[in-house]
Coordinates of C-alpha atoms in Angstrom, one line a residue:
Chain Y
X1 CA 1.9 -3.6 -4.2
X2 CA 2.0 0.0 -3.4
X3 CA 5.3 1.5 -2.2
X4 CA 6.2 4.7 -0.6
X5 CA 9.0 6.7 -2.3
X6 CA 10.6 9.6 -0.6
X7 CA 12.3 12.3 -2.6
X8 CA 14.7 14.5 -0.5
X9 CA 17.3 17.2 -0.2
X10 CA 19.2 18.0 2.9
X11 CA 21.1 21.0 4.4
X12 CA 22.6 21.9 7.8
X13 CA 23.1 25.2 9.6
X14 CA 24.4 26.5 13.0
X15 CA 22.0 27.3 15.9
X16 CA 22.7 31.0 15.6
X17 CA 20.8 31.2 12.3
X18 CA 17.7 29.4 13.6
X19 CA 15.4 32.4 14.3
X20 CA 16.3 34.0 11.0
X21 CA 15.7 30.8 9.1
X22 CA 12.4 30.1 10.8
X23 CA 11.0 33.6 10.0
X24 CA 12.1 33.3 6.4
X25 CA 10.5 29.9 6.0
X26 CA 7.3 31.1 7.6
X27 CA 7.2 33.8 4.9
X28 CA 8.0 31.4 2.1
X29 CA 5.4 28.8 3.2
X30 CA 2.9 31.2 4.6
X31 CA 2.5 29.2 7.8
X32 CA 3.6 29.1 11.4
X33 CA 6.1 26.3 12.1
X34 CA 4.5 23.1 13.6
X35 CA 6.7 22.0 16.5
X36 CA 8.0 18.5 16.6
X37 CA 9.2 16.3 19.4
X38 CA 9.8 12.6 18.8
X39 CA 11.5 9.6 20.4
X40 CA 13.2 7.2 18.1
X41 CA 14.3 3.7 19.2
X42 CA 16.4 1.7 16.7
X43 CA 16.2 -2.0 16.6
X44 CA 18.8 -4.2 14.9
X45 CA 18.6 -7.9 13.9
X46 CA 20.1 -10.0 16.6
X47 CA 21.5 -12.4 14.1
X48 CA 24.6 -14.1 13.2
X49 CA 24.8 -16.8 10.6
X50 CA 25.8 -20.3 11.6
X51 CA 27.9 -22.5 9.3
X52 CA 30.8 -21.0 7.6
X53 CA 30.1 -21.7 3.9
X54 CA 29.2 -18.9 1.6
X55 CA 28.2 -21.2 -1.2
X56 CA 25.8 -24.1 -1.6
X57 CA 26.6 -27.1 -3.7
X58 CA 23.8 -28.0 -6.0
X59 CA 24.3 -30.8 -8.5
X60 CA 28.0 -30.6 -8.3
X61 CA 28.3 -26.9 -9.0
X62 CA 28.9 -24.4 -6.3
X63 CA 26.4 -21.6 -6.4
X64 CA 27.1 -18.5 -4.3
X65 CA 24.2 -17.5 -2.1
X66 CA 23.1 -13.9 -1.9
X67 CA 24.3 -12.4 1.4
X68 CA 21.7 -12.4 4.1
X69 CA 21.0 -8.9 4.8
X70 CA 18.5 -7.0 6.8
X71 CA 17.7 -3.5 7.9
X72 CA 17.4 -1.7 11.1
X73 CA 13.9 -0.8 12.2
X74 CA 13.2 2.7 13.5
X75 CA 10.4 2.7 16.1
X76 CA 9.2 6.2 16.8
X77 CA 6.5 8.2 18.5
X78 CA 5.5 11.8 19.1
X79 CA 6.2 12.9 22.7
X80 CA 3.9 15.3 24.6
X81 CA 5.2 18.8 24.2
X82 CA 3.6 20.8 26.9
X83 CA 2.0 20.4 30.3
X84 CA -1.5 20.2 28.9
X85 CA -0.5 17.3 26.5
X86 CA 1.4 15.6 29.3
X87 CA -1.6 15.6 31.6
X88 CA -4.1 14.5 29.0
X89 CA -1.7 12.1 27.4
X90 CA -3.2 9.7 24.9
X91 CA -1.6 6.3 24.4
X92 CA 1.4 6.9 22.1
X93 CA 1.2 5.9 18.5
X94 CA 4.3 3.9 17.5
X95 CA 5.3 3.9 13.9
X96 CA 7.8 1.4 12.5
X97 CA 9.9 2.6 9.6
X98 CA 12.3 0.7 7.5
X99 CA 14.1 2.8 4.9
X100 CA 16.2 1.3 2.1
X101 CA 19.5 2.5 0.8
X102 CA 18.9 5.6 -1.4
X103 CA 18.9 4.9 -5.1
X104 CA 22.0 5.7 -7.1
X105 CA 21.5 7.5 -10.3
X106 CA 21.5 10.9 -11.9
X107 CA 18.3 12.3 -10.5
X108 CA 18.8 15.8 -9.0
X109 CA 17.2 14.7 -5.7
X110 CA 17.7 11.7 -3.5
X111 CA 15.2 8.9 -3.9
X112 CA 14.6 6.4 -1.2
X113 CA 11.9 3.7 -0.8
X114 CA 10.4 3.6 2.7
X115 CA 8.3 1.0 4.4
X116 CA 6.1 2.2 7.2
X117 CA 3.5 0.6 9.5
X118 CA 1.6 1.9 12.5
X119 CA 1.3 -0.3 15.6
X120 CA -2.4 -0.7 16.6
X121 CA -3.0 -0.9 20.3
X122 CA -5.7 -3.3 21.1
X123 CA -9.1 -1.8 21.9
X124 CA -9.8 -4.4 24.6
X125 CA -7.4 -3.1 27.1
X126 CA -7.4 -0.2 29.5
X127 CA -6.7 3.0 27.5
X128 CA -3.9 4.0 29.9
X129 CA -1.8 1.0 29.1
X130 CA 0.2 1.8 26.0
X131 CA 0.7 -1.7 24.8
X132 CA 4.4 -1.0 24.8
X133 CA 5.4 -4.5 26.0
X134 CA 3.4 -6.2 23.4
X135 CA 5.2 -4.2 20.7
X136 CA 8.7 -4.8 22.1
X137 CA 8.0 -8.5 22.8
X138 CA 6.9 -8.8 19.2
X139 CA 10.0 -7.2 17.9
X140 CA 12.1 -9.4 20.1
X141 CA 10.3 -12.5 18.7
X142 CA 11.0 -11.2 15.2
X143 CA 14.7 -11.4 16.3
X144 CA 15.1 -7.6 16.6
X145 CA 16.8 -6.1 19.7
X146 CA 17.3 -2.6 21.0
X147 CA 20.4 -1.0 19.4
X148 CA 20.3 2.7 20.3
X149 CA 17.9 5.6 20.7
X150 CA 17.7 9.3 20.3
X151 CA 15.3 12.2 20.7
X152 CA 14.5 14.6 17.9
X153 CA 13.0 18.1 18.2
X154 CA 12.3 20.7 15.6
X155 CA 9.8 22.4 13.3
X156 CA 7.9 21.4 10.3
X157 CA 6.7 23.5 7.3
X158 CA 4.7 22.5 4.3
X159 CA 5.8 24.1 1.1
X160 CA 3.6 24.3 -2.0
X161 CA 1.1 21.7 -0.8
X162 CA 3.2 18.6 -1.0
X163 CA 6.8 19.3 0.1
X164 CA 7.6 19.0 3.8
X165 CA 10.5 20.9 5.3
X166 CA 11.7 19.5 8.6
X167 CA 14.2 21.4 10.6
X168 CA 15.4 19.3 13.5
X169 CA 18.1 18.7 16.0
X170 CA 18.8 15.3 17.6
X171 CA 19.9 14.2 21.0
X172 CA 21.6 10.8 21.0
X173 CA 20.9 9.1 24.3
X174 CA 23.4 7.2 26.4
X175 CA 23.1 3.5 26.7
X176 CA 21.4 2.4 29.9
X177 CA 23.6 1.9 32.9
X178 CA 23.8 -1.5 34.4
X179 CA 21.7 -0.6 37.4
X180 CA 19.0 0.8 35.2
X181 CA 18.4 -2.5 33.4
X182 CA 15.6 -4.4 35.0
X183 CA 16.4 -7.8 36.4
X184 CA 15.4 -11.0 34.7
X185 CA 14.7 -9.1 31.4
X186 CA 14.7 -11.0 28.2
X187 CA 15.8 -8.2 26.0
X188 CA 12.5 -6.4 25.4
X189 CA 12.6 -4.8 28.8
X190 CA 15.6 -2.7 27.9
X191 CA 13.6 -1.1 25.1
X192 CA 10.6 -0.6 27.5
X193 CA 12.8 1.1 30.0
X194 CA 14.3 3.4 27.4
X195 CA 10.8 4.2 26.0
X196 CA 9.5 5.3 29.3
X197 CA 12.6 6.8 30.9
X198 CA 14.0 9.4 28.5
X199 CA 13.5 13.0 29.5
X200 CA 13.4 15.5 26.6
X201 CA 13.4 18.5 29.0
X202 CA 17.0 17.7 30.2
X203 CA 18.3 16.2 27.0
X204 CA 21.4 17.6 25.4
X205 CA 20.9 18.3 21.7
X206 CA 23.7 18.3 19.2
X207 CA 24.9 21.7 18.0
X208 CA 23.7 21.5 14.4
X209 CA 20.3 21.9 12.8
X210 CA 19.5 19.6 9.9
X211 CA 17.1 20.6 7.2
X212 CA 15.3 17.7 5.5
X213 CA 13.0 18.8 2.6
X214 CA 11.1 15.9 1.2
X215 CA 8.1 14.8 -0.9
X216 CA 6.5 11.4 -0.3
X217 CA 4.6 9.7 -3.0
X218 CA 2.9 6.4 -3.2
X219 CA 3.5 4.4 -6.4
X220 CA 2.3 1.1 -7.7
X221 CA -0.6 -0.4 -9.7
X222 CA -3.2 0.0 -7.0
X223 CA -2.6 3.7 -6.5
X224 CA -4.3 6.7 -8.1
X225 CA -2.5 8.7 -10.8
X226 CA 0.4 8.2 -13.2
X227 CA 3.6 7.2 -11.5
X228 CA 6.0 9.0 -13.8
X229 CA 3.9 12.2 -13.5
X230 CA 4.0 12.0 -9.7
X231 CA 7.8 11.6 -9.8
X232 CA 8.1 14.5 -12.1
X233 CA 6.0 16.8 -9.8
X234 CA 7.9 15.7 -6.7
X235 CA 11.2 16.6 -8.3
X236 CA 9.9 19.9 -9.6
X237 CA 8.6 21.0 -6.3
X238 CA 11.9 20.2 -4.5
X239 CA 13.9 22.0 -7.2
X240 CA 11.7 25.1 -7.0
X241 CA 12.1 25.1 -3.2
X242 CA 15.8 24.8 -3.6
X243 CA 15.9 27.8 -6.0
X244 CA 13.6 29.9 -3.8
X245 CA 15.6 29.6 -0.6
X246 CA 19.0 29.4 -2.4
X247 CA 20.6 32.2 -0.3
X248 CA 19.4 30.9 3.0
X249 CA 21.0 27.4 2.8
X250 CA 22.0 25.1 0.1
X251 CA 19.9 22.0 -0.3
X252 CA 21.9 19.1 -1.5
X253 CA 22.0 15.3 -1.9
X254 CA 24.0 13.7 0.9
X255 CA 26.3 10.7 0.5
X256 CA 24.0 7.8 0.0
X257 CA 26.3 5.5 2.0
X258 CA 25.5 7.6 5.1
X259 CA 21.9 6.7 4.9
X260 CA 22.4 3.0 4.4
X261 CA 20.2 1.3 7.0
X262 CA 21.3 -2.2 6.2
X263 CA 22.9 -4.6 8.6
X264 CA 25.1 -7.3 7.2
X265 CA 24.6 -10.7 8.8
X266 CA 27.5 -13.0 9.1
X267 CA 27.0 -16.5 7.7
Chain N
X1 CA -17.6 -6.3 19.1
X2 CA -20.2 -9.1 19.1
X3 CA -18.9 -12.6 19.7
X4 CA -18.1 -15.0 16.8
X5 CA -17.5 -18.7 16.4
X6 CA -15.5 -20.3 13.6
X7 CA -16.9 -23.5 12.1
X8 CA -14.5 -25.4 9.8
X9 CA -15.7 -28.2 7.5
X10 CA -12.8 -30.3 6.2
X11 CA -14.2 -33.8 6.4
X12 CA -13.3 -36.2 3.5
X13 CA -15.7 -35.6 0.7
X14 CA -15.9 -31.8 1.2
X15 CA -15.4 -30.2 -2.2
X16 CA -15.5 -26.7 -3.6
X17 CA -19.1 -27.0 -4.5
X18 CA -20.2 -28.1 -0.9
X19 CA -20.5 -24.4 -0.2
X20 CA -23.5 -24.1 -2.5
X21 CA -25.4 -26.6 -0.5
X22 CA -24.5 -24.7 2.7
X23 CA -25.6 -21.4 1.1
X24 CA -28.8 -23.1 0.1
X25 CA -29.5 -24.1 3.7
X26 CA -28.8 -20.5 4.8
X27 CA -31.2 -19.2 2.1
X28 CA -34.0 -21.3 3.6
X29 CA -33.8 -19.0 6.6
X30 CA -34.6 -16.0 4.4
X31 CA -31.4 -14.1 5.0
X32 CA -30.4 -10.7 3.8
X33 CA -27.2 -10.9 1.7
X34 CA -24.9 -8.2 3.0
X35 CA -22.1 -8.5 0.5
X36 CA -18.7 -10.1 0.3
X37 CA -15.9 -10.7 2.8
X38 CA -12.4 -12.2 2.5
X39 CA -9.5 -13.5 4.5
X40 CA -5.9 -13.8 3.7
X41 CA -3.5 -15.9 5.7
X42 CA 0.3 -16.3 5.4
X43 CA 2.6 -18.5 7.4
X44 CA 6.3 -17.7 7.7
X45 CA 9.0 -19.8 9.2
X46 CA 12.3 -18.6 10.7
X47 CA 15.2 -19.0 8.3
X48 CA 17.2 -22.0 9.6
X49 CA 20.3 -20.6 7.8
X50 CA 20.7 -18.0 10.4
X51 CA 20.7 -18.1 14.1
X52 CA 20.2 -15.9 17.0
X53 CA 20.3 -16.2 20.8
X54 CA 17.0 -17.9 21.3
X55 CA 17.4 -19.8 18.0
X56 CA 19.5 -22.8 17.3
X57 CA 22.7 -20.8 17.7
X58 CA 22.2 -20.6 21.4
X59 CA 21.2 -24.2 21.7
X60 CA 24.6 -25.2 22.8
X61 CA 24.4 -22.5 25.4
X62 CA 21.1 -23.7 26.7
X63 CA 22.1 -27.3 26.6
X64 CA 24.9 -26.5 29.1
X65 CA 22.2 -25.8 31.6
X66 CA 19.7 -28.3 30.4
X67 CA 20.9 -31.6 29.1
X68 CA 18.2 -32.0 26.5
X69 CA 18.3 -30.8 23.0
X70 CA 15.1 -29.1 21.9
X71 CA 15.1 -27.1 18.8
X72 CA 11.7 -26.2 17.6
X73 CA 11.2 -24.0 14.6
X74 CA 9.4 -20.8 15.2
X75 CA 6.6 -19.6 13.0
X76 CA 5.0 -16.2 12.3
X77 CA 1.3 -16.1 11.1
X78 CA -0.1 -13.1 9.4
X79 CA -3.8 -12.7 9.0
X80 CA -5.9 -10.1 7.3
X81 CA -9.7 -10.2 7.7
X82 CA -11.9 -7.9 5.6
X83 CA -14.1 -7.4 8.7
X84 CA -11.2 -5.4 10.3
X85 CA -10.4 -3.5 7.2
X86 CA -6.9 -2.0 7.7
X87 CA -5.6 -4.3 10.4
X88 CA -2.9 -7.0 9.9
X89 CA -2.7 -9.5 12.8
X90 CA 0.7 -11.0 13.5
X91 CA 1.1 -14.0 15.7
X92 CA 4.6 -15.1 16.5
X93 CA 6.2 -17.7 18.6
X94 CA 8.4 -16.2 21.3
X95 CA 12.0 -17.3 21.5
X96 CA 12.9 -19.3 24.5
X97 CA 14.4 -17.1 27.1
X98 CA 17.7 -18.0 28.9
X99 CA 16.0 -17.7 32.2
X100 CA 13.1 -20.1 31.2
X101 CA 15.6 -22.5 29.6
X102 CA 17.7 -22.6 32.7
X103 CA 14.7 -23.1 34.9
X104 CA 13.6 -25.9 32.6
X105 CA 10.3 -24.3 31.7
X106 CA 9.1 -25.1 28.3
X107 CA 7.6 -21.9 27.1
X108 CA 5.5 -21.9 23.9
X109 CA 4.0 -18.5 24.5
X110 CA 3.1 -16.4 21.5
X111 CA 2.8 -12.7 21.0
X112 CA 0.0 -11.1 18.9
X113 CA 0.6 -7.7 17.6
X114 CA -1.7 -5.6 15.3
X115 CA -0.3 -3.3 12.7
X116 CA -1.8 -1.5 9.7
X117 CA -1.5 -2.9 6.1
X118 CA 2.1 -1.7 5.8
X119 CA 3.3 -4.7 7.9
X120 CA 2.4 -7.0 5.0
X121 CA 5.3 -5.7 2.9
X122 CA 7.6 -5.3 5.8
X123 CA 7.5 -9.1 6.7
X124 CA 7.1 -10.2 3.1
X125 CA 9.9 -8.0 1.6
X126 CA 12.1 -6.3 4.2
X127 CA 12.5 -9.3 6.5
X128 CA 12.4 -12.0 3.8
X129 CA 15.9 -13.2 4.6
X130 CA 14.9 -13.8 8.2
X131 CA 11.4 -15.1 7.7
X132 CA 10.6 -17.4 4.8
X133 CA 7.1 -17.6 3.4
X134 CA 5.9 -21.2 3.7
X135 CA 2.1 -21.1 3.1
X136 CA -0.4 -18.6 1.7
X137 CA -4.1 -19.1 1.8
X138 CA -7.0 -17.0 0.7
X139 CA -10.8 -17.1 1.0
X140 CA -13.6 -15.1 -0.4
X141 CA -17.3 -15.5 0.2
X142 CA -20.6 -14.0 1.2
X143 CA -22.1 -12.4 4.3
X144 CA -25.7 -13.2 5.3
X145 CA -27.8 -11.6 8.0
X146 CA -30.2 -14.1 9.6
X147 CA -32.9 -12.5 11.7
X148 CA -31.7 -9.7 14.0
X149 CA -29.2 -11.6 15.9
X150 CA -26.9 -13.6 13.6
X151 CA -24.5 -12.8 10.8
X152 CA -23.1 -15.8 8.9
X153 CA -20.1 -15.6 6.6
X154 CA -19.2 -18.6 4.4
X155 CA -16.1 -19.0 2.2
X156 CA -14.0 -21.6 0.4
X157 CA -10.4 -21.5 1.5
X158 CA -7.8 -22.1 -1.2
X159 CA -4.1 -22.5 -1.3
X160 CA -2.5 -21.5 -4.6
X161 CA -5.9 -21.8 -6.2
X162 CA -6.6 -25.3 -4.9
X163 CA -9.6 -25.9 -2.7
X164 CA -8.6 -26.9 0.9
X165 CA -11.6 -26.6 3.2
X166 CA -14.6 -24.4 3.9
X167 CA -15.2 -22.0 6.8
X168 CA -18.4 -20.6 8.3
X169 CA -18.2 -17.8 10.7
X170 CA -21.2 -17.2 12.9
X171 CA -21.5 -13.8 14.6
X172 CA -23.9 -13.5 17.4
X173 CA -24.9 -9.8 17.6
X174 CA -26.6 -9.9 20.9
X175 CA -23.6 -10.4 23.2
X176 CA -19.9 -9.6 23.7
X177 CA -19.4 -12.3 26.3
X178 CA -17.8 -15.3 24.6
X179 CA -18.3 -17.9 27.4
X180 CA -22.0 -17.1 27.7
X181 CA -22.6 -17.3 24.0
X182 CA -20.7 -20.5 23.0
X183 CA -23.8 -22.7 23.4
X184 CA -26.0 -20.3 21.5
X185 CA -23.6 -20.3 18.6
X186 CA -23.2 -24.1 18.7
X187 CA -27.0 -24.4 18.8
X188 CA -27.4 -22.2 15.8
X189 CA -25.0 -24.3 13.8
X190 CA -26.9 -27.5 14.6
X191 CA -30.2 -25.8 13.8
X192 CA -28.9 -24.8 10.3
X193 CA -27.9 -28.4 9.6
X194 CA -24.4 -27.7 8.3
X195 CA -22.2 -30.7 7.5
X196 CA -19.9 -32.3 10.1
X197 CA -17.2 -29.8 11.2
X198 CA -15.4 -28.4 14.2
X199 CA -16.0 -25.2 16.1
X200 CA -13.1 -22.9 17.2
X201 CA -13.5 -20.3 19.9
X202 CA -9.8 -19.4 20.1
X203 CA -9.4 -19.9 23.8
X204 CA -6.7 -22.6 23.7
X205 CA -3.9 -20.4 22.4
X206 CA -1.4 -19.3 25.0
X207 CA -0.6 -15.7 24.0
X208 CA 1.2 -13.0 25.9
X209 CA -1.3 -10.4 27.1
X210 CA -0.8 -7.0 28.7
X211 CA -1.4 -7.3 32.5
X212 CA -4.3 -4.9 32.4
X213 CA -6.1 -6.8 29.7
X214 CA -9.6 -8.0 30.5
X215 CA -10.1 -11.3 28.7
X216 CA -13.8 -11.3 29.3
X217 CA -14.7 -8.8 26.7
X218 CA -14.7 -10.0 23.1
X219 CA -12.8 -7.9 20.6
X220 CA -10.8 -8.0 17.4
X221 CA -7.9 -9.8 19.0
X222 CA -10.2 -12.6 20.3
X223 CA -11.8 -12.7 16.9
X224 CA -8.5 -13.1 15.1
X225 CA -7.4 -15.8 17.6
X226 CA -10.2 -18.1 16.5
X227 CA -8.7 -18.2 13.0
X228 CA -5.1 -18.4 14.4
X229 CA -6.1 -21.3 16.6
X230 CA -7.5 -23.2 13.6
X231 CA -4.7 -22.4 11.2
X232 CA -2.0 -23.1 13.7
X233 CA -3.3 -26.6 14.6
X234 CA -2.9 -27.7 11.0
X235 CA 0.1 -30.1 10.6
X236 CA 2.2 -27.5 8.7
X237 CA 2.1 -25.1 11.6

């Protein structure tokens, strides 16, 4: 099975440097920044184990069972960015992303396997309905419930053909107030309310910009090309980017524990 | 899309080579062979080791309101049809809601959601501690065009390489109204003289639909439901 590997480096800077950094990155990449505005809704498994044993007795010997673990799902979409896009809004495309904990090891960049899938709205229904309740009911039935959400805005550059440089700021959103939660909801309605009700124009964004430089490659037997060659190129491109913009900000590998998406389930 | 009907032959005496006699019968109508097609079906069951509100864990809670125990395992079916190249159909039983349980309504509604191929590895690998793979079936066969108005797809369905039954999908190209075309499809099957079997049109499944959805028009969801209806009525789920 093909799998998506993301090779990344990160950096952060203060808002006062933004214009300077954008103009330098435009020069380095030879392109104007593509602006980005996204909504992310995080879903967590609504699970607790039942029964207290952590081992199963088989044939007299107690065998410990691997802990039940699962990951959060990031459900995201692009938001319309200007009046024109808002008026001619297309049904949003929701993408589900499940990252894994970054690999440990001695590679000079961070390596993380990522699973992604796009939700396909049904073609049978009115184009103005965005199928949002179908998606959230499905997640609810998978035993996933709304955990938190945030907005992300920023800019994207493409470096050397394959490396993406994303510069973004996030705005964590407050949980819904009691009066905002629809009556009689079965869990999925909280997510629906959040998805429809957040306002990026009045959102407060945190005071730091984060740089995420990454290369995504697809590896596996069904894919084109040699896997180790692809890995080599991905690392080379990121390292050459790091060297080229060395004075501007320092691209580094973050603590892998911070990017751990797993949720431990109690047994 | 044009309407389809799913015809399943699983009478005793049906073997893997029965398909050749069916393909022979189709050949007598001078069809054009259009190529191959395939389906892949997986059935997952919720992991009984873990519980959630809506699963057994909340059963005690529900029973406080309703003095009857009812724990029914929930299933997730995943279907890929080569006709809808990159789509993965996921049909899942909805958990019982507190409000429904309190009101004593037995809900067995299902939700059908369509994703791209990436969903395959998400359910199979990322959610494997929550959803256990119980069954996996595959089928591969040929597509024939008969005249201007019918496409016929035949295939043997196997489970772990063992023959289980055979399926014939009849696509009637002249209409996208299912109710009006049921008789035409049934008539076509009788005319071809296929062995004894059962037709599925997918209209008995109680799935959650968006309020604006117009059920009259036949589309990929309705197409997929015909397969789901058949696979789900099998004893194992």
